[in-house]
Amino acid sequence: MNTHFPQLTDIRSPTFTQALQHKIDTKTKPLGALGRLETLALQLGEILGSHCPELKDPQLVVFAGDHGLVRRGVSAFPQDVSWQMVENFLAGGAAVSVFARLNQIALTVVDCGVNHDFLAGLPAGAGRPGLQVRKVPGAEQGTADASEQAAMTPLQCQQALQNGIELVKALPGNALLLGEMGIGNTSAASLLLARLGGLDVELCTGAGTGLDAPAVQRKTAVLRDVLARHPQAQAPLEALAAFGGFEIATMVGAVLQAAHERRVIVVDGFIASSAVLVAHALQPLVLQRCVFAHRSGERGHEFMLQHLGVQALLDLGLRLGEGSGAALAWPLLQSACAMLREMASFASAGVSEKASEPVESV
């Protein structure tokens, strides 16, 4: 698949990083006392190229799409839940809607291929607040059934990637939080992890929307058949086209563009991480710009994080998706930046630093 993306550059500069680390180390605290918040502050400073980083106009984007594989019984919920949940997002009633509103994060829902017309009955050219329609021509209802054919054609996959690129170009701010919605998309993520991570699909497959143990076994068997049907789909974009979905492909394009623009990319759970998995396989330096919000309760996510060699900020047993974990982690990023900008140093506060030799107690 001949798709070319801007080549990512290494954002790390030893001189800059050393100066930033020195600033963190000389804050009024014992060395390393803020733990992983210090590591996060260092990363955010590197991404934004600033000793006083400031997060501006955060954008949480929920990428939504439907999957033809759902007809094989891989989800506990019917496909109609995809469009119903999109309406819930737009009405402000979903978990991610609540968390985004609480944290003053702009929320946009993108119809990448939901089997529903959200603009039905509206005048031609009219839109809806908070909604962007980025369907791929010829696949407006979602992906094909990957157990019968490729989920999308190479051209459709390329168009979805381009949609994600163009979407991010038009968004303000310097932080992109990833969310998603699509009944059946844990199956697509499991397939991508199995193929690109070289893992047995059983390790990658979990309960998704709430399947019981026998149903998970049936889901695993279906996914094993899908993998066997597409043995030639080994390269990242070939696997993406074979397994789907449109929301993941659009997210891959968005991730690559956000990384190119040096935005902070806040990665939610299993599905969002699968998009980063593909983006990383294309351009490994994308990980420099990614903050992984949480470790999902979905079985494959731990293996995905291990494959990428990253550690998530939170571990709350979440498995909702939507970008809910990204929104919950957002205050940690704000705190890390505020620490760099506002916390006094030993010198500025007139506080004595640690003695070079232990002080004997009297």
Tab-separated table of C-alpha atoms in Angstrom:
chain	number	residue	atom	x	y	z
A	1	MET	CA	0.000	0.000	0.000
A	2	ASN	CA	1.741	3.152	-1.202
A	3	THR	CA	0.947	5.663	1.510
A	4	HIS	CA	3.646	8.124	2.539
A	5	PHE	CA	3.627	10.122	5.758
A	6	PRO	CA	5.875	12.976	6.889
A	7	GLN	CA	9.002	11.461	8.426
A	8	LEU	CA	9.057	12.026	12.171
A	9	THR	CA	12.183	13.555	13.665
A	10	ASP	CA	13.781	12.670	16.979
A	11	ILE	CA	12.568	15.352	19.377
A	12	ARG	CA	15.105	14.480	22.062
A	13	SER	CA	18.106	16.770	22.523
A	14	PRO	CA	20.623	15.688	25.198
A	15	THR	CA	21.412	19.314	26.078
A	16	PHE	CA	17.752	20.327	26.379
A	17	THR	CA	16.817	17.179	28.298
A	18	GLN	CA	19.703	17.620	30.727
A	19	ALA	CA	18.673	21.230	31.440
A	20	LEU	CA	15.033	20.199	31.876
A	21	GLN	CA	15.990	17.360	34.218
A	22	HIS	CA	18.147	19.765	36.247
A	23	LYS	CA	15.154	22.100	36.605
A	24	ILE	CA	13.019	19.211	37.883
A	25	ASP	CA	15.756	17.991	40.243
A	26	THR	CA	16.247	21.402	41.861
A	27	LYS	CA	12.580	21.988	42.707
A	28	THR	CA	11.850	22.237	46.450
A	29	LYS	CA	11.561	18.494	47.104
A	30	PRO	CA	13.803	15.533	47.701
A	31	LEU	CA	15.307	14.194	44.487
A	32	GLY	CA	12.717	12.080	42.649
A	33	ALA	CA	10.071	12.625	45.339
A	34	LEU	CA	7.303	13.262	42.805
A	35	GLY	CA	7.971	9.901	41.211
A	36	ARG	CA	6.419	9.281	37.820
A	37	LEU	CA	5.024	12.808	37.703
A	38	GLU	CA	8.620	13.932	37.188
A	39	THR	CA	9.056	11.508	34.281
A	40	LEU	CA	5.806	12.788	32.804
A	41	ALA	CA	6.909	16.419	33.203
A	42	LEU	CA	10.170	15.641	31.426
A	43	GLN	CA	8.322	13.999	28.526
A	44	LEU	CA	5.833	16.857	28.182
A	45	GLY	CA	8.651	19.387	28.192
A	46	GLU	CA	10.428	17.421	25.464
A	47	ILE	CA	7.315	17.090	23.305
A	48	LEU	CA	6.445	20.784	23.526
A	49	GLY	CA	10.070	21.924	23.431
A	50	SER	CA	9.701	24.094	26.521
A	51	HIS	CA	11.087	24.307	30.039
A	52	CYS	CA	7.710	25.819	31.007
A	53	PRO	CA	5.247	23.699	29.005
A	54	GLU	CA	1.617	24.735	28.837
A	55	LEU	CA	-1.189	22.541	27.519
A	56	LYS	CA	-3.541	24.576	25.341
A	57	ASP	CA	-6.990	23.837	23.874
A	58	PRO	CA	-6.994	20.059	24.482
A	59	GLN	CA	-9.041	18.135	21.912
A	60	LEU	CA	-10.638	14.800	22.753
A	61	VAL	CA	-11.722	13.084	19.544
A	62	VAL	CA	-13.978	10.025	19.608
A	63	PHE	CA	-13.510	8.068	16.367
A	64	ALA	CA	-16.583	5.933	15.629
A	65	GLY	CA	-17.105	3.113	13.137
A	66	ASP	CA	-18.939	-0.150	12.594
A	67	HIS	CA	-17.540	-3.596	11.839
A	68	GLY	CA	-18.920	-6.235	9.488
A	69	LEU	CA	-17.403	-8.940	11.674
A	70	VAL	CA	-20.093	-8.262	14.310
A	71	ARG	CA	-22.463	-10.550	12.417
A	72	ARG	CA	-20.237	-13.434	13.551
A	73	GLY	CA	-21.323	-12.888	17.160
A	74	VAL	CA	-18.091	-11.386	18.538
A	75	SER	CA	-19.903	-8.782	20.672
A	76	ALA	CA	-22.425	-8.975	23.496
A	77	PHE	CA	-24.167	-5.871	22.120
A	78	PRO	CA	-25.916	-5.330	18.773
A	79	GLN	CA	-24.394	-3.050	16.161
A	80	ASP	CA	-27.080	-0.396	16.695
A	81	VAL	CA	-25.363	0.514	19.970
A	82	SER	CA	-22.625	2.251	17.934
A	83	TRP	CA	-24.905	4.944	16.548
A	84	GLN	CA	-26.954	5.117	19.737
A	85	MET	CA	-23.802	5.849	21.728
A	86	VAL	CA	-22.735	8.502	19.224
A	87	GLU	CA	-26.057	10.212	19.902
A	88	ASN	CA	-25.336	9.868	23.616
A	89	PHE	CA	-21.954	11.570	23.137
A	90	LEU	CA	-23.569	14.406	21.203
A	91	ALA	CA	-26.230	14.803	23.906
A	92	GLY	CA	-23.520	15.006	26.576
A	93	GLY	CA	-24.642	11.923	28.490
A	94	ALA	CA	-21.766	9.460	28.052
A	95	ALA	CA	-18.968	8.930	30.585
A	96	VAL	CA	-16.440	10.622	28.313
A	97	SER	CA	-18.852	13.546	27.837
A	98	VAL	CA	-19.003	14.030	31.608
A	99	PHE	CA	-15.242	13.742	32.132
A	100	ALA	CA	-14.402	16.007	29.187
A	101	ARG	CA	-16.844	18.628	30.423
A	102	LEU	CA	-15.449	18.414	33.961
A	103	ASN	CA	-11.900	18.941	32.717
A	104	GLN	CA	-12.814	21.592	30.109
A	105	ILE	CA	-11.668	19.439	27.185
A	106	ALA	CA	-13.279	20.024	23.794
A	107	LEU	CA	-15.063	16.878	22.590
A	108	THR	CA	-15.574	15.977	18.924
A	109	VAL	CA	-17.197	12.807	17.607
A	110	VAL	CA	-16.124	11.642	14.141
A	111	ASP	CA	-18.335	9.324	12.094
A	112	CYS	CA	-15.648	7.293	10.315
A	113	GLY	CA	-18.110	4.655	9.123
A	114	VAL	CA	-21.058	4.149	11.457
A	115	ASN	CA	-24.018	2.332	9.947
A	116	HIS	CA	-26.285	5.331	10.434
A	117	ASP	CA	-26.997	8.713	8.878
A	118	PHE	CA	-26.572	11.336	11.603
A	119	LEU	CA	-27.507	14.152	9.224
A	120	ALA	CA	-30.779	12.638	8.019
A	121	GLY	CA	-33.533	15.217	7.739
A	122	LEU	CA	-31.166	18.181	7.855
A	123	PRO	CA	-30.812	20.621	4.936
A	124	ALA	CA	-28.034	19.846	2.469
A	125	GLY	CA	-24.692	21.027	3.825
A	126	ALA	CA	-25.964	21.359	7.384
A	127	GLY	CA	-24.049	19.860	10.275
A	128	ARG	CA	-24.454	19.120	13.963
A	129	PRO	CA	-22.420	20.660	16.795
A	130	GLY	CA	-19.653	18.368	17.985
A	131	LEU	CA	-19.990	15.977	15.033
A	132	GLN	CA	-17.758	15.525	12.010
A	133	VAL	CA	-18.735	13.093	9.270
A	134	ARG	CA	-15.637	11.548	7.666
A	135	LYS	CA	-17.073	8.443	6.009
A	136	VAL	CA	-15.086	6.718	3.283
A	137	PRO	CA	-16.961	6.712	-0.052
A	138	GLY	CA	-18.334	3.257	-0.794
A	139	ALA	CA	-18.040	2.147	2.827
A	140	GLU	CA	-20.439	4.494	4.570
A	141	GLN	CA	-21.888	1.667	6.687
A	142	GLY	CA	-18.567	0.424	8.034
A	143	THR	CA	-16.120	-2.326	7.213
A	144	ALA	CA	-16.810	-5.557	5.402
A	145	ASP	CA	-16.866	-8.861	7.295
A	146	ALA	CA	-13.168	-9.706	7.751
A	147	SER	CA	-14.030	-13.397	8.019
A	148	GLU	CA	-15.138	-13.303	4.363
A	149	GLN	CA	-12.931	-10.632	2.780
A	150	ALA	CA	-10.636	-7.778	3.737
A	151	ALA	CA	-12.358	-5.323	6.071
A	152	MET	CA	-11.449	-2.516	3.680
A	153	THR	CA	-9.697	-2.140	0.358
A	154	PRO	CA	-6.226	-0.572	0.254
A	155	LEU	CA	-7.760	2.555	-1.277
A	156	GLN	CA	-10.408	2.780	1.452
A	157	CYS	CA	-7.743	2.344	4.122
A	158	GLN	CA	-5.648	5.077	2.542
A	159	GLN	CA	-8.660	7.405	2.469
A	160	ALA	CA	-9.382	6.780	6.146
A	161	LEU	CA	-5.770	7.572	7.035
A	162	GLN	CA	-5.971	10.790	5.025
A	163	ASN	CA	-9.223	11.701	6.780
A	164	GLY	CA	-7.414	11.465	10.108
A	165	ILE	CA	-4.559	13.618	8.878
A	166	GLU	CA	-6.864	16.343	7.598
A	167	LEU	CA	-8.962	16.201	10.766
A	168	VAL	CA	-5.996	16.973	13.026
A	169	LYS	CA	-4.712	19.717	10.752
A	170	ALA	CA	-7.961	21.609	11.373
A	171	LEU	CA	-7.992	21.187	15.168
A	172	PRO	CA	-6.632	23.875	17.513
A	173	GLY	CA	-4.435	23.244	20.527
A	174	ASN	CA	-1.334	21.218	21.296
A	175	ALA	CA	-2.880	18.085	22.824
A	176	LEU	CA	-4.922	15.311	21.219
A	177	LEU	CA	-6.768	12.836	23.430
A	178	LEU	CA	-7.837	9.654	21.666
A	179	GLY	CA	-11.246	8.036	22.086
A	180	GLU	CA	-13.294	5.569	20.043
A	181	MET	CA	-16.647	3.880	19.673
A	182	GLY	CA	-17.577	0.861	17.590
A	183	ILE	CA	-19.271	-2.395	18.479
A	184	GLY	CA	-16.814	-5.111	17.481
A	185	ASN	CA	-13.671	-2.999	17.604
A	186	THR	CA	-12.004	-5.024	20.357
A	187	SER	CA	-11.916	-7.829	17.778
A	188	ALA	CA	-10.115	-5.600	15.276
A	189	ALA	CA	-7.645	-4.498	17.954
A	190	SER	CA	-7.022	-8.109	19.016
A	191	LEU	CA	-6.357	-9.115	15.402
A	192	LEU	CA	-3.911	-6.245	14.924
A	193	LEU	CA	-2.065	-7.138	18.121
A	194	ALA	CA	-1.877	-10.817	17.201
A	195	ARG	CA	-0.530	-10.097	13.730
A	196	LEU	CA	1.766	-7.129	14.380
A	197	GLY	CA	2.832	-8.306	17.832
A	198	GLY	CA	3.395	-11.920	16.796
A	199	LEU	CA	1.208	-13.240	19.614
A	200	ASP	CA	-1.290	-16.059	19.764
A	201	VAL	CA	-4.739	-14.576	19.334
A	202	GLU	CA	-5.971	-16.216	22.541
A	203	LEU	CA	-3.643	-13.954	24.549
A	204	CYS	CA	-5.022	-10.927	22.718
A	205	THR	CA	-8.729	-11.640	23.074
A	206	GLY	CA	-10.896	-10.572	25.990
A	207	ALA	CA	-14.503	-10.027	26.975
A	208	GLY	CA	-14.951	-6.777	25.050
A	209	THR	CA	-18.446	-5.492	25.791
A	210	GLY	CA	-19.008	-8.178	28.412
A	211	LEU	CA	-18.895	-11.655	26.887
A	212	ASP	CA	-18.931	-14.631	29.250
A	213	ALA	CA	-16.166	-17.252	29.143
A	214	PRO	CA	-17.778	-19.562	26.524
A	215	ALA	CA	-18.521	-16.542	24.317
A	216	VAL	CA	-14.900	-15.378	24.607
A	217	GLN	CA	-13.842	-18.849	23.418
A	218	ARG	CA	-16.166	-18.566	20.421
A	219	LYS	CA	-14.873	-15.063	19.697
A	220	THR	CA	-11.287	-16.354	19.846
A	221	ALA	CA	-12.112	-19.134	17.380
A	222	VAL	CA	-13.648	-16.615	14.964
A	223	LEU	CA	-10.590	-14.368	15.207
A	224	ARG	CA	-8.263	-17.328	14.630
A	225	ASP	CA	-10.185	-18.066	11.429
A	226	VAL	CA	-9.897	-14.435	10.341
A	227	LEU	CA	-6.128	-14.482	10.834
A	228	ALA	CA	-5.877	-17.679	8.809
A	229	ARG	CA	-7.909	-16.120	6.006
A	230	HIS	CA	-5.461	-13.217	5.615
A	231	PRO	CA	-1.978	-14.763	5.906
A	232	GLN	CA	-0.526	-12.268	3.426
A	233	ALA	CA	-1.494	-9.244	5.530
A	234	GLN	CA	1.812	-8.874	7.382
A	235	ALA	CA	2.822	-5.243	6.847
A	236	PRO	CA	1.181	-2.660	9.139
A	237	LEU	CA	-1.183	-1.117	6.604
A	238	GLU	CA	-1.964	-4.492	5.020
A	239	ALA	CA	-3.016	-5.787	8.441
A	240	LEU	CA	-5.024	-2.633	9.089
A	241	ALA	CA	-6.895	-3.021	5.792
A	242	ALA	CA	-7.503	-6.719	6.379
A	243	PHE	CA	-8.854	-6.417	9.910
A	244	GLY	CA	-10.198	-2.855	10.208
A	245	GLY	CA	-11.728	-0.761	11.338
A	246	PHE	CA	-12.344	2.654	9.840
A	247	GLU	CA	-12.225	4.338	13.243
A	248	ILE	CA	-8.835	2.755	13.935
A	249	ALA	CA	-7.468	3.671	10.495
A	250	THR	CA	-8.671	7.268	10.838
A	251	MET	CA	-7.075	7.356	14.291
A	252	VAL	CA	-3.756	6.126	12.839
A	253	GLY	CA	-3.726	9.068	10.446
A	254	ALA	CA	-4.612	11.433	13.285
A	255	VAL	CA	-1.833	10.055	15.490
A	256	LEU	CA	0.793	10.424	12.775
A	257	GLN	CA	-0.267	13.989	12.010
A	258	ALA	CA	-0.412	14.962	15.684
A	259	ALA	CA	3.045	13.462	16.174
A	260	HIS	CA	4.350	15.409	13.172
A	261	GLU	CA	2.970	18.621	14.724
A	262	ARG	CA	4.509	17.744	18.132
A	263	ARG	CA	1.176	17.646	19.883
A	264	VAL	CA	0.905	15.687	23.102
A	265	ILE	CA	-1.013	12.503	22.252
A	266	VAL	CA	-2.950	11.044	25.184
A	267	VAL	CA	-3.739	7.409	24.421
A	268	ASP	CA	-6.816	5.847	26.012
A	269	GLY	CA	-7.186	2.065	26.240
A	270	PHE	CA	-7.012	-1.049	24.078
A	271	ILE	CA	-8.536	0.284	20.855
A	272	ALA	CA	-6.708	3.611	20.898
A	273	SER	CA	-3.479	1.760	21.652
A	274	SER	CA	-4.066	-0.475	18.617
A	275	ALA	CA	-3.997	2.643	16.427
A	276	VAL	CA	-0.711	3.654	18.057
A	277	LEU	CA	0.526	0.078	17.506
A	278	VAL	CA	0.029	0.518	13.754
A	279	ALA	CA	1.460	4.057	13.768
A	280	HIS	CA	4.497	2.833	15.705
A	281	ALA	CA	5.072	0.021	13.213
A	282	LEU	CA	5.146	2.700	10.492
A	283	GLN	CA	7.162	5.294	12.436
A	284	PRO	CA	8.633	4.194	15.793
A	285	LEU	CA	9.379	7.759	16.924
A	286	VAL	CA	5.644	8.307	17.357
A	287	LEU	CA	5.991	6.913	20.891
A	288	GLN	CA	8.015	9.959	21.951
A	289	ARG	CA	4.836	12.013	21.641
A	290	CYS	CA	2.466	9.523	23.333
A	291	VAL	CA	1.324	9.460	26.949
A	292	PHE	CA	-0.528	6.241	27.760
A	293	ALA	CA	-3.377	7.159	30.090
A	294	HIS	CA	-4.213	3.816	31.676
A	295	ARG	CA	-3.886	0.060	31.511
A	296	SER	CA	-7.235	-1.309	30.433
A	297	GLY	CA	-8.993	-4.247	31.999
A	298	GLU	CA	-9.301	-5.684	28.479
A	299	ARG	CA	-7.002	-8.706	28.357
A	300	GLY	CA	-4.900	-7.794	25.337
A	301	HIS	CA	-3.982	-4.304	26.486
A	302	GLU	CA	-1.260	-5.409	28.892
A	303	PHE	CA	0.410	-7.369	26.094
A	304	MET	CA	0.068	-4.388	23.762
A	305	LEU	CA	1.741	-2.066	26.261
A	306	GLN	CA	4.509	-4.632	26.768
A	307	HIS	CA	5.024	-4.927	23.010
A	308	LEU	CA	5.357	-1.159	22.723
A	309	GLY	CA	7.618	-1.020	25.786
A	310	VAL	CA	5.549	1.634	27.557
A	311	GLN	CA	3.941	2.097	30.953
A	312	ALA	CA	0.511	3.589	31.526
A	313	LEU	CA	-0.170	6.275	34.120
A	314	LEU	CA	-3.242	4.702	35.739
A	315	ASP	CA	-4.529	1.199	36.433
A	316	LEU	CA	-8.173	1.497	37.439
A	317	GLY	CA	-9.604	-1.609	35.781
A	318	LEU	CA	-11.311	0.530	33.137
A	319	ARG	CA	-12.586	-1.142	29.975
A	320	LEU	CA	-15.126	1.349	28.690
A	321	GLY	CA	-13.213	3.028	25.890
A	322	GLU	CA	-14.658	6.273	24.525
A	323	GLY	CA	-11.533	8.150	25.655
A	324	SER	CA	-12.776	7.997	29.242
A	325	GLY	CA	-9.388	6.973	30.629
A	326	ALA	CA	-7.620	9.707	28.657
A	327	ALA	CA	-9.937	12.335	30.152
A	328	LEU	CA	-9.437	10.928	33.654
A	329	ALA	CA	-5.643	11.075	33.279
A	330	TRP	CA	-5.694	14.642	31.954
A	331	PRO	CA	-5.304	16.354	35.390
A	332	LEU	CA	-2.017	14.474	35.845
A	333	LEU	CA	-0.634	16.082	32.683
A	334	GLN	CA	-1.828	19.483	33.854
A	335	SER	CA	-0.196	18.913	37.229
A	336	ALA	CA	3.117	17.894	35.655
A	337	CYS	CA	3.214	21.056	33.550
A	338	ALA	CA	2.184	23.255	36.488
A	339	MET	CA	4.969	21.756	38.577
A	340	LEU	CA	7.520	22.746	35.950
A	341	ARG	CA	6.106	26.241	35.517
A	342	GLU	CA	5.185	27.230	39.064
A	343	MET	CA	6.986	25.158	41.676
A	344	ALA	CA	9.863	27.019	43.290
A	345	SER	CA	13.457	25.902	43.152
A	346	PHE	CA	15.642	25.676	46.246
A	347	ALA	CA	17.456	28.815	45.120
A	348	SER	CA	14.349	30.906	44.355
A	349	ALA	CA	12.616	29.907	47.590
A	350	GLY	CA	15.687	30.308	49.808
A	351	VAL	CA	15.344	26.730	51.000
A	352	SER	CA	18.450	24.797	51.926
A	353	GLU	CA	19.254	21.816	49.746
A	354	LYS	CA	20.160	18.352	50.981
A	355	ALA	CA	23.416	18.340	52.891
A	356	SER	CA	26.349	16.731	51.115
A	357	GLU	CA	27.070	14.706	54.263
A	358	PRO	CA	24.459	13.182	56.586
A	359	VAL	CA	23.682	15.454	59.539
A	360	GLU	CA	24.183	13.707	62.857
A	361	SER	CA	21.301	13.893	65.260
A	362	VAL	CA	22.064	15.333	68.640
